[in-house]
Amino acid sequence: MVTREKFIVQLMKLGNLPAEPENDVVEWRQGADEARDRGGSIKGITLTHQQKIQALEFVKEKMADKLPEEEHPKVAFGWAARDQSGVLSPFKFSRRATGEKDVSFKVLYCGMCHSDLHMIKNEWGNSTYPLVPGHEIVGVVTEVGSKVEKFKVGHKVGVGCMVGSCYSCDNCTNDLENYCSQMILTYSAKYYDGTITYGGYSDIMVADEHFVVRIPDSLPLDATAPLLCAGITVYSPLKYYGLDKPGFHVGVVGLGGLGHMAVKFAKAMGAKVTVISTSPNKKQEAIKRLSADSFLVSRDQDQIQAATGTMDGIIDTVSASHPLLPLTGLLKSHGKLILVGAPEKPFELPAFPLLMGRKVVGGSCIGGMKETQEMVDFAAKHGITSDIEVIPVEYVNTAMERMLKADVRYRFVIDIGNTIKSSI
Amino acid sequence: MAKSSEAQHPQKVFGWAAKDTENGDEDVSIKILYCGVCHSDLHSCRNEWGNAHYPLVPGHEIVGTVTKIGSNVKKFKVGDRVGVGVMVGSCKSCEYCKQDLENYCPKHILTYNSIDNDGTRTYGGYADMIVVDQNFVVHFPDGLPSDAGAPLLCAGITVYSPMKYYGMTEPGKHLGIVGLGGLGHVAVRIAKAFGLKVTVISSSPRKESEAINRLGADAFLVSNDAGKMKGAIGTMDFIIDTVSAVHALAPLLSLLKANGKLITLGLPNKPLELPIFPLVLGRKLVGGSDIGGMKETQEMLDFCAKHNITADVEVIRMDEINTAMDRLANLMSSTGL
């Protein structure tokens, strides 16, 4: 472990005692984290005792930055990735006191989303370490702030991908917080107070009530956790792009965490559902377990040809690069191809099919808070939950490896409540 | 656009007197006065889409007068001024035809280079006359001049239809129009008539004056000016992209607000690169559109007559057509021919 003095010295070595540290708090913080994580001593630099004192004073005065476990008053514990290797390990940190609009809850389960995997390895280039992932968080309320109206101690609640937004832009005022340019992610993002957010692979959670949803008692908590990201990510575009009409034919590309939820929701909305997949061995489960109406192997030209122009919409959950042309061919005129997977490279967009059939290729990203609650209530009404494999938190690194190989039916859910403390 | 006359045999375009089929009961015979030169005519002639059958008579922005009508024709009488656009037939029975969306009928017949119901090839408007089923003929409103109104039959409907379908008719919304050619300049005028704020996005800085002063656009963005483009990020509700050359979509997507729509009308010969992140993170979409149905085409003409919207044209003689095609290919003209 790096001592406080070494930490300061490393800061100075980074060479950047900024002129206006208040404005550079985030860079300081990142620099400080990197310095701390690198550990070790510095060759060739000696500071006098006086200089060390000065640096410490400077830091205390100017920086809001503290070590994670000193930032906030509540002791918290979780598993974090320390660097781009993405390996998760026990991590002590802290959570803020319950503010007047906050809801604090004991985390019982947290779903593992493929985004967690991208983020722990910094695949999108915006990760801050140490990083506690997890944005499919469910638990039981332990404390509510004085101005909280919707929740009480003992309620079953969940938090998804967002914990804050600006509340005042066009998107926020239209219940579209997920499209707010200042939307704050549940983990690895900067909160209003300048501290970094930590996600649900942890024992407790504190969130503004606006970003908390109520989970009806009829839903089992573990199998409900994935609704908070996977569920809303497919529910929202089914509604927005008008694919929720009974009798519509909806295609779902990819049968993983998102895909299997899309099949369930689309069936509940009255659609005929065809699963499109590269794996012929998923046919049995698509039809028997998930009640899809049919199954198409995407690499089988004959099957694809036979299905040309038959679908009103397609929800494409695959994040790996793949050709869009065969998918646009499956659409009827005026059909819509909706992308919810997030690939690293751009796709090739053939223009002719779009024009000749007035087809649309659109995207969608989770959903607003109002719609997320609506989705949870819809799921409760239709008995929709996620197909999950519950794991102890110690298994999380293995689970990440298996997730990379799509070796799970269809979501891992960490049993936080029963296994996190014992892993300290 | 060409004033038609006896057809000739210039180099690339085979001018042809249109086949003189017997006037069927549903048919309208039209003496052609003017025909617009569309970039599609160029693509077809030069077999750029790989489906040309020669001899090929292009032309699908046709204005003329009725000379003869079939026994079932009630909508038109001899002497009426009429227009024919991109289609001359469809199956009339599918779900699209029944919804006045003949342009999406899988069996729709194009005005040229297509096979007609009787098995013969269709020949277009670079000719002195044409015979067309009455359902594919539109009245040309009194207020519209034949020459400057002809391009509306393709360019006009091509931009009007998506503006309606994708909801761009709410006054005050902000529309970006990429490319200031035949489609683009008509789009500016129609968009202004809908009460939209219009920004023209172009790679040619010299088009700014005509965009603002002549066409009434509110603003002009040079697409390769990184600074200006950055300043316009997240400001537009819609973009209509008329450019057919291969070009980057990412900068255009960034100009859209969240939930914005990019509608592409140009037909590049290679696929475009589509970055997914902006679509997903901003719930944006890319859509297409292909001309419009017959009912909507008539509606569009009436709308343009009401708002005095015509195309900016350069009238040419039939024998100047090859030079015109070359100029179009080089995009030397500032707006549509």
mmCIF file with all atom_site columns, C-alpha atoms in Angstrom, chain A residues 83-86 113-129 131 188 319-320 342-345 400 403-404, chain B residues 277:
data_model
loop_
_atom_site.group_PDB
_atom_site.id
_atom_site.type_symbol
_atom_site.label_atom_id
_atom_site.label_alt_id
_atom_site.label_comp_id
_atom_site.label_asym_id
_atom_site.label_entity_id
_atom_site.label_seq_id
_atom_site.pdbx_PDB_ins_code
_atom_site.Cartn_x
_atom_site.Cartn_y
_atom_site.Cartn_z
_atom_site.occupancy
_atom_site.B_iso_or_equiv
_atom_site.pdbx_formal_charge
_atom_site.auth_seq_id
_atom_site.auth_comp_id
_atom_site.auth_asym_id
_atom_site.auth_atom_id
_atom_site.pdbx_PDB_model_num
ATOM 1  C CA . ASP A 1 83  ? -6.916  -1.490  -13.975 1.00 0.00 ? 83  ASP A CA 1
ATOM 2  C CA . GLN A 1 84  ? -7.511  -2.503  -17.568 1.00 0.00 ? 84  GLN A CA 1
ATOM 3  C CA . SER A 1 85  ? -6.909  -6.154  -16.883 1.00 0.00 ? 85  SER A CA 1
ATOM 4  C CA . GLY A 1 86  ? -10.444 -6.046  -15.524 1.00 0.00 ? 86  GLY A CA 1
ATOM 5  C CA . CYS A 1 113 ? -24.261 -6.944  -17.828 1.00 0.00 ? 113 CYS A CA 1
ATOM 6  C CA . HIS A 1 114 ? -21.921 -7.220  -20.833 1.00 0.00 ? 114 HIS A CA 1
ATOM 7  C CA . SER A 1 115 ? -21.364 -3.487  -20.399 1.00 0.00 ? 115 SER A CA 1
ATOM 8  C CA . ASP A 1 116 ? -19.719 -4.274  -17.055 1.00 0.00 ? 116 ASP A CA 1
ATOM 9  C CA . LEU A 1 117 ? -17.226 -6.378  -18.999 1.00 0.00 ? 117 LEU A CA 1
ATOM 10 C CA . HIS A 1 118 ? -16.550 -3.595  -21.511 1.00 0.00 ? 118 HIS A CA 1
ATOM 11 C CA . MET A 1 119 ? -16.105 -1.062  -18.707 1.00 0.00 ? 119 MET A CA 1
ATOM 12 C CA . ILE A 1 120 ? -13.777 -3.056  -16.447 1.00 0.00 ? 120 ILE A CA 1
ATOM 13 C CA . LYS A 1 121 ? -11.435 -3.483  -19.410 1.00 0.00 ? 121 LYS A CA 1
ATOM 14 C CA . ASN A 1 122 ? -11.769 0.153   -20.472 1.00 0.00 ? 122 ASN A CA 1
ATOM 15 C CA . GLU A 1 123 ? -12.893 -0.956  -23.929 1.00 0.00 ? 123 GLU A CA 1
ATOM 16 C CA . TRP A 1 124 ? -14.782 2.280   -24.456 1.00 0.00 ? 124 TRP A CA 1
ATOM 17 C CA . GLY A 1 125 ? -11.907 4.403   -23.231 1.00 0.00 ? 125 GLY A CA 1
ATOM 18 C CA . ASN A 1 126 ? -13.815 6.165   -20.452 1.00 0.00 ? 126 ASN A CA 1
ATOM 19 C CA . SER A 1 127 ? -13.311 3.975   -17.387 1.00 0.00 ? 127 SER A CA 1
ATOM 20 C CA . THR A 1 128 ? -12.002 5.408   -14.103 1.00 0.00 ? 128 THR A CA 1
ATOM 21 C CA . TYR A 1 129 ? -10.313 3.037   -11.674 1.00 0.00 ? 129 TYR A CA 1
ATOM 22 C CA . LEU A 1 131 ? -14.187 0.686   -10.883 1.00 0.00 ? 131 LEU A CA 1
ATOM 23 C CA . SER A 1 188 ? -17.494 5.170   -13.234 1.00 0.00 ? 188 SER A CA 1
ATOM 24 C CA . SER A 1 319 ? -22.594 -6.060  -30.422 1.00 0.00 ? 319 SER A CA 1
ATOM 25 C CA . ALA A 1 320 ? -20.012 -7.839  -32.565 1.00 0.00 ? 320 ALA A CA 1
ATOM 26 C CA . ALA A 1 342 ? -22.910 -1.348  -28.975 1.00 0.00 ? 342 ALA A CA 1
ATOM 27 C CA . PRO A 1 343 ? -20.126 -2.427  -31.340 1.00 0.00 ? 343 PRO A CA 1
ATOM 28 C CA . GLU A 1 344 ? -16.753 -0.722  -31.399 1.00 0.00 ? 344 GLU A CA 1
ATOM 29 C CA . LYS A 1 345 ? -16.582 -0.215  -35.161 1.00 0.00 ? 345 LYS A CA 1
ATOM 30 C CA . MET A 1 400 ? -16.811 -12.555 -16.697 1.00 0.00 ? 400 MET A CA 1
ATOM 31 C CA . MET A 1 403 ? -19.807 -14.124 -20.329 1.00 0.00 ? 403 MET A CA 1
ATOM 32 C CA . LEU A 1 404 ? -17.173 -13.255 -22.906 1.00 0.00 ? 404 LEU A CA 1
ATOM 33 C CA . PHE B 2 277 ? -22.865 4.574   -30.853 1.00 0.00 ? 277 PHE B CA 1
#
